[in-house]
mmCIF file of N, CA and C in Angstrom:
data_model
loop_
_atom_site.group_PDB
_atom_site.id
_atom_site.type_symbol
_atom_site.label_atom_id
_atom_site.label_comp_id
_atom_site.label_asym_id
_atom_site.label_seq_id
_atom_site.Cartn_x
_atom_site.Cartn_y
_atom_site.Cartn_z
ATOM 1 N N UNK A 1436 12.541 10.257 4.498
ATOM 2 C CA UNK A 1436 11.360 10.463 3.705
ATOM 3 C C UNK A 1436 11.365 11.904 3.208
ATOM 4 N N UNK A 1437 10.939 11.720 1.837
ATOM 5 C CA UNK A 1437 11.102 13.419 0.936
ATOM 6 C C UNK A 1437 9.919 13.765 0.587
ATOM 7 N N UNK A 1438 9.409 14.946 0.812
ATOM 8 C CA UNK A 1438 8.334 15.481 0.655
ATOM 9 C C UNK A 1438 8.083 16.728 -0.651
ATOM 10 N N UNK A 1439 7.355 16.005 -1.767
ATOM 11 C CA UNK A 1439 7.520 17.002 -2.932
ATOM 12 C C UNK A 1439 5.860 16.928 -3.390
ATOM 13 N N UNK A 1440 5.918 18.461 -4.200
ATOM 14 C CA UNK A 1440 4.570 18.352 -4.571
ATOM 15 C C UNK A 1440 4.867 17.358 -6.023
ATOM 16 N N UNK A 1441 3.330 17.437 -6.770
ATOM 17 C CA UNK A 1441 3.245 17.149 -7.523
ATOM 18 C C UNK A 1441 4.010 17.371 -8.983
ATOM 19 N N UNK A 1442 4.032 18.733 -8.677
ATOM 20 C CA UNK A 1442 4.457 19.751 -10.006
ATOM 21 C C UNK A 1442 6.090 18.907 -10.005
ATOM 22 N N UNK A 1443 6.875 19.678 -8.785
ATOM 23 C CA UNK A 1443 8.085 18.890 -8.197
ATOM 24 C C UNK A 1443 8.312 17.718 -8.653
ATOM 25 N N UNK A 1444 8.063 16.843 -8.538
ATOM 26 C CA UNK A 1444 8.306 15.303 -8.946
ATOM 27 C C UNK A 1444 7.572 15.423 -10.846
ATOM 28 N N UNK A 1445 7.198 16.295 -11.218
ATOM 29 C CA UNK A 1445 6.812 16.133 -12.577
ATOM 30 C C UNK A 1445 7.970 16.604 -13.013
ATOM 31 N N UNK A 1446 8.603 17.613 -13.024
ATOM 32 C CA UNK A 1446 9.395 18.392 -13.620
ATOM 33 C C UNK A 1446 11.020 17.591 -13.011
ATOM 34 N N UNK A 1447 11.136 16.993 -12.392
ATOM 35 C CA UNK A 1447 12.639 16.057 -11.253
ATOM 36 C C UNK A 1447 12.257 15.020 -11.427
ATOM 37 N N UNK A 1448 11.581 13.801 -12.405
ATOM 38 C CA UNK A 1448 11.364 12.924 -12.280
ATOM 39 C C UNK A 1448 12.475 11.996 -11.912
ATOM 40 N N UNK A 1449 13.639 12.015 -12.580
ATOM 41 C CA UNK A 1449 14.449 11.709 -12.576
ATOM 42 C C UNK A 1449 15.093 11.666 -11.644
ATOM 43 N N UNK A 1450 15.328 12.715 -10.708
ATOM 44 C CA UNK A 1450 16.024 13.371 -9.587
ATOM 45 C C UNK A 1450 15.271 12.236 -8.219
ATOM 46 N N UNK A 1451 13.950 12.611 -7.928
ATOM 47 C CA UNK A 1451 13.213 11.618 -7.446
ATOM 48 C C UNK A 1451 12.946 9.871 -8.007
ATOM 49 N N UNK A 1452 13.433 9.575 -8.518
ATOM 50 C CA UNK A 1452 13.681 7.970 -9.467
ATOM 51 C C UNK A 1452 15.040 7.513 -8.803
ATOM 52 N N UNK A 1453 15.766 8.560 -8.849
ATOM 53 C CA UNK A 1453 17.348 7.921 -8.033
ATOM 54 C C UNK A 1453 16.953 8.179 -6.625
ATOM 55 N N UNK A 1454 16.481 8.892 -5.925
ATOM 56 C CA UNK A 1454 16.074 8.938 -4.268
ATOM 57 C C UNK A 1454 15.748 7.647 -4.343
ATOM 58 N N UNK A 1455 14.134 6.925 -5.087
ATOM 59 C CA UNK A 1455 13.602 5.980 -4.719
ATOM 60 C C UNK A 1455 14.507 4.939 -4.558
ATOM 61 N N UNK A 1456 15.358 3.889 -5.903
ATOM 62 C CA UNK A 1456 16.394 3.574 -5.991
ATOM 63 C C UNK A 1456 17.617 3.788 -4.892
ATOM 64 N N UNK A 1457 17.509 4.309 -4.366
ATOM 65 C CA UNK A 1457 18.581 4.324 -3.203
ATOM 66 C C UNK A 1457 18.498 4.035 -1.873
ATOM 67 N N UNK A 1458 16.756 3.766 -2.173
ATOM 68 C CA UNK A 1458 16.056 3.305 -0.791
ATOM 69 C C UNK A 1458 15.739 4.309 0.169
ATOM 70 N N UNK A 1459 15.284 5.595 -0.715
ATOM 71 C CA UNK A 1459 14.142 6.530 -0.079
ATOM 72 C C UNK A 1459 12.667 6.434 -0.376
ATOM 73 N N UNK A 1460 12.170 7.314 0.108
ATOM 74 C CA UNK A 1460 11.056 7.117 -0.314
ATOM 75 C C UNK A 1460 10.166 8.466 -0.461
ATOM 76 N N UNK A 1461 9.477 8.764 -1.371
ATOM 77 C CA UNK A 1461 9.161 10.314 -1.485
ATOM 78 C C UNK A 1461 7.156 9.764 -1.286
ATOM 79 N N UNK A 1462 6.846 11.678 -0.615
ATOM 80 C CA UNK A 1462 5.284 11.343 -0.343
ATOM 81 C C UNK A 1462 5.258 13.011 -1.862
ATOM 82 N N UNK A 1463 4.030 12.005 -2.663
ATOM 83 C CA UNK A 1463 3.854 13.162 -3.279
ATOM 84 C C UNK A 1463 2.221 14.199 -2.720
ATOM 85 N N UNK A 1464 2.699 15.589 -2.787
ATOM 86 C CA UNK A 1464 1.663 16.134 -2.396
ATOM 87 C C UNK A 1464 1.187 16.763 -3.415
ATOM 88 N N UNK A 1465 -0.441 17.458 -3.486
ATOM 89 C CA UNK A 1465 -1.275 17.925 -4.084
ATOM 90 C C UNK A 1465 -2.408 18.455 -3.424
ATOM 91 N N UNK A 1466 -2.180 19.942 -3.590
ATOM 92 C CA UNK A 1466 -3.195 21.030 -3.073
ATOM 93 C C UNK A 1466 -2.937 20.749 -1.637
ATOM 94 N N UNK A 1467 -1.727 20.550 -0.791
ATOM 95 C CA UNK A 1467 -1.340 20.104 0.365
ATOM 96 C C UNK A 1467 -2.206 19.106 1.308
ATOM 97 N N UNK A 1468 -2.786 18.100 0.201
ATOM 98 C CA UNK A 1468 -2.594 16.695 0.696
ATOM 99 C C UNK A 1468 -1.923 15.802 -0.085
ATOM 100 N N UNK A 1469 -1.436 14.626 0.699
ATOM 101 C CA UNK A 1469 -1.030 13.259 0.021
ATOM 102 C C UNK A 1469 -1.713 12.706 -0.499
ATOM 103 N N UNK A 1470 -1.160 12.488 -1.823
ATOM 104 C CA UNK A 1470 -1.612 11.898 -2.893
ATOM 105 C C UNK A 1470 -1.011 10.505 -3.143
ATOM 106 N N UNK A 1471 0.243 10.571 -3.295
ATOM 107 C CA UNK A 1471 1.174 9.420 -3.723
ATOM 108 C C UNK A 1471 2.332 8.715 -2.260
ATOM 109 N N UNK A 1472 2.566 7.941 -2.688
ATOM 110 C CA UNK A 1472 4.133 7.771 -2.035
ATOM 111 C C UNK A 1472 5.039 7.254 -2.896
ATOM 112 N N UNK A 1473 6.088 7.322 -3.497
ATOM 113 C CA UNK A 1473 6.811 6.459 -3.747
ATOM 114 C C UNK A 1473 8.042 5.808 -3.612
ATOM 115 N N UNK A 1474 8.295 4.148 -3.480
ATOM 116 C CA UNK A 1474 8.976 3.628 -2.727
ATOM 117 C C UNK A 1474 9.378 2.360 -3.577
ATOM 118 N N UNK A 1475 10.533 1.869 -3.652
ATOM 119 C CA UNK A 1475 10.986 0.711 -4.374
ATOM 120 C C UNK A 1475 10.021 -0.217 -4.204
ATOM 121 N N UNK A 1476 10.529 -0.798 -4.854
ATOM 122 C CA UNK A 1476 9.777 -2.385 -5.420
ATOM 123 C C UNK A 1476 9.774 -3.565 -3.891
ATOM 124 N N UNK A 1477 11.283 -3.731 -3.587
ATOM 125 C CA UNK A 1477 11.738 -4.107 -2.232
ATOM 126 C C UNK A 1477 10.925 -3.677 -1.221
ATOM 127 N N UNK A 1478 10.811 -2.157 -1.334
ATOM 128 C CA UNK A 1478 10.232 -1.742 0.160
ATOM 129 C C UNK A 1478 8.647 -1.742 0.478
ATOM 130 N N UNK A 1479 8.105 -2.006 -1.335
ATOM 131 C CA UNK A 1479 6.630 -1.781 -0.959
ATOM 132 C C UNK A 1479 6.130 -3.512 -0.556
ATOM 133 N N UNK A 1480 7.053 -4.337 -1.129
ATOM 134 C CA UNK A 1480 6.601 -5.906 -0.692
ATOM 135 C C UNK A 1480 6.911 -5.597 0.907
ATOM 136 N N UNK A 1481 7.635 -5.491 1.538
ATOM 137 C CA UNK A 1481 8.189 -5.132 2.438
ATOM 138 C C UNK A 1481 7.264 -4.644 3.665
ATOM 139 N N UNK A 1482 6.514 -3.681 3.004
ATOM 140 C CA UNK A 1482 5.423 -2.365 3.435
ATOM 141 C C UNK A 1482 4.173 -3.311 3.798
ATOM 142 N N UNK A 1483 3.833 -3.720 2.672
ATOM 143 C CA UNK A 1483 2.619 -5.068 2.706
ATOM 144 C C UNK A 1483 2.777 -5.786 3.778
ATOM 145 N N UNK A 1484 3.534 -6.747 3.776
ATOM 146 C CA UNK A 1484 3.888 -7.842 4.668
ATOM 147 C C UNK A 1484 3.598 -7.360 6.057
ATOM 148 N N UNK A 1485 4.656 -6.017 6.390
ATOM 149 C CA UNK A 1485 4.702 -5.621 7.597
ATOM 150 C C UNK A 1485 3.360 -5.060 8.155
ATOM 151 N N UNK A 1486 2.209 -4.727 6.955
ATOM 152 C CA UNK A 1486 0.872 -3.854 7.580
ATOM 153 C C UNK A 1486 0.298 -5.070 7.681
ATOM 154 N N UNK A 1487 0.462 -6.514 7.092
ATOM 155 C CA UNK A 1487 -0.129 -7.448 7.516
ATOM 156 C C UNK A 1487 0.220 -8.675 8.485
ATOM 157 N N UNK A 1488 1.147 -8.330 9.488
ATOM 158 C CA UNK A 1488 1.717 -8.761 10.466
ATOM 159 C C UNK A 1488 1.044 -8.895 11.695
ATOM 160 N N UNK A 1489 0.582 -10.210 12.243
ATOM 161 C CA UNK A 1489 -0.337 -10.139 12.751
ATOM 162 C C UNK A 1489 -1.884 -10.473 12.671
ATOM 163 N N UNK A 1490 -2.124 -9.540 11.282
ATOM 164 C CA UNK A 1490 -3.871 -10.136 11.024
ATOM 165 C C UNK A 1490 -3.976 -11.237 10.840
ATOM 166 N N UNK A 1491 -3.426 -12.301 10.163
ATOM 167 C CA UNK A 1491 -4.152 -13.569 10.204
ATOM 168 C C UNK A 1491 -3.396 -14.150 11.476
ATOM 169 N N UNK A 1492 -4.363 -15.039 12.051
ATOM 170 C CA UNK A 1492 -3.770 -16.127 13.196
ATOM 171 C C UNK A 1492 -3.294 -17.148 12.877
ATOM 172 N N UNK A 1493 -2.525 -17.921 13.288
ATOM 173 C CA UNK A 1493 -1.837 -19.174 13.327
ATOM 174 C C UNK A 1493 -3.139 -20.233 12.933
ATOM 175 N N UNK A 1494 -4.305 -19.516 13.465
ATOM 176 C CA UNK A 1494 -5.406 -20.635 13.893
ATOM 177 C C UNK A 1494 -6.268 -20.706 12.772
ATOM 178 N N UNK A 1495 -5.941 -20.202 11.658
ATOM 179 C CA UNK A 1495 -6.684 -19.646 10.567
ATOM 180 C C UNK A 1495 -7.078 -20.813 9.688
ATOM 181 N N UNK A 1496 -8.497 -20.474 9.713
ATOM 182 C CA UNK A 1496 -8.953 -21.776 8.562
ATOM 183 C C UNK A 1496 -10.019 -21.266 7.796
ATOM 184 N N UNK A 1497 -9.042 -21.172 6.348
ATOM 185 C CA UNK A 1497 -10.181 -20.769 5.159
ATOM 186 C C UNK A 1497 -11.361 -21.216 5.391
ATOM 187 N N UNK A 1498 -11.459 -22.467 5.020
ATOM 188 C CA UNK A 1498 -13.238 -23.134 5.542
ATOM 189 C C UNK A 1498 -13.820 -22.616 5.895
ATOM 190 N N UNK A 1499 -13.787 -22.348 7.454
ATOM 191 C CA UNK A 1499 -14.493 -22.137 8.454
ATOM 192 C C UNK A 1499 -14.814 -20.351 7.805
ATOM 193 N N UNK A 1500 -13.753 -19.565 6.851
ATOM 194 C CA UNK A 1500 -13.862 -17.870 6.915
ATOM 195 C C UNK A 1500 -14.620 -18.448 5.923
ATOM 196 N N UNK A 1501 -14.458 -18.855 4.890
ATOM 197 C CA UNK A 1501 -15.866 -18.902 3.727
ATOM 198 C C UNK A 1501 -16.959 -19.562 4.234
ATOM 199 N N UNK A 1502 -17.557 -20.594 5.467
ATOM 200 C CA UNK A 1502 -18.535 -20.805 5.303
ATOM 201 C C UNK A 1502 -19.525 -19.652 6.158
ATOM 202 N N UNK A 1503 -18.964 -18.973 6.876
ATOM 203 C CA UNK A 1503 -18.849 -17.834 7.390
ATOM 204 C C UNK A 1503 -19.625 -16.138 6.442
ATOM 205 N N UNK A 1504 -18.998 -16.110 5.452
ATOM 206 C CA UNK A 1504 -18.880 -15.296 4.291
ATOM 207 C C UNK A 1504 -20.298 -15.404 3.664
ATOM 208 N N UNK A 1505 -20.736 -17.414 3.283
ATOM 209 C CA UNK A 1505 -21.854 -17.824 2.510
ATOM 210 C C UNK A 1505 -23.413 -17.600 3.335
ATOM 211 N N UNK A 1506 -22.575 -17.737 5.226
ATOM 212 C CA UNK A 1506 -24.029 -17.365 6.033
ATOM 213 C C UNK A 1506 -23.660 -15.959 5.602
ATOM 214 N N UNK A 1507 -23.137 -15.059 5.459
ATOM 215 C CA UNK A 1507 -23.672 -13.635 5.959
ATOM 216 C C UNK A 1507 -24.676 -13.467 4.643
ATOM 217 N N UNK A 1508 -24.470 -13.553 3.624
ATOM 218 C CA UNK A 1508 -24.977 -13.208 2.387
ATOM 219 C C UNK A 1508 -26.063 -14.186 1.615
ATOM 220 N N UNK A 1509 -26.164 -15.037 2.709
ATOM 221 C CA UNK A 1509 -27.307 -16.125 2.021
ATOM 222 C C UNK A 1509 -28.685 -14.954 2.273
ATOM 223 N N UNK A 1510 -29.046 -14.583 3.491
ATOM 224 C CA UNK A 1510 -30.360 -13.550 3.077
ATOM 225 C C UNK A 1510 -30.366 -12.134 2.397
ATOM 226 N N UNK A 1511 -29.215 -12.033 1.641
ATOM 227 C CA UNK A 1511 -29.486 -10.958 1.265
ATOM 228 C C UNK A 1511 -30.320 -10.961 -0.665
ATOM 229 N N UNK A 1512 -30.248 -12.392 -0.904
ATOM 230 C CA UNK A 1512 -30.803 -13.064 -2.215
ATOM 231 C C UNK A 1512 -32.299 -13.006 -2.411
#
């Protein structure tokens, strides 16, 4: 993982475009926080999947989460 500011990756776009492509991944910073990351196409499906590993259960039934959803918000009408 490569760590560049903003300015950095404005002016190296290119330079940082082949990192990503090669299966790095750069965090962009600004005013020394993170702002960005960027990461292939591959790795961000990848990224997803893996932060959602786990949350749903095997036992999962739409139904039951929307009728769920319709009590919470029926008194708020």
């Amino acid at each position: 993982m490569t760590t560049a500011t903003a300015t950095e990756v404005q002016n190296n776009f290119g330079k940082y475009l082949q990192m990503v492509q090669a299966g790095g991944e750069i965090i962009v910073m600004k005013n020394g926080k993170e702002v960005a990351r960027l990461v292939s196409h591959e790795k961000s499906v990848s990224f997803l999947t893996d932060s959602l590993l786990g949350v749903l259960k095997g036992d999962y039934d739409d139904k039951e989460a929307n009728a769920e959803r319709m009590l919470k918000y029926e008194g708020t009408n």
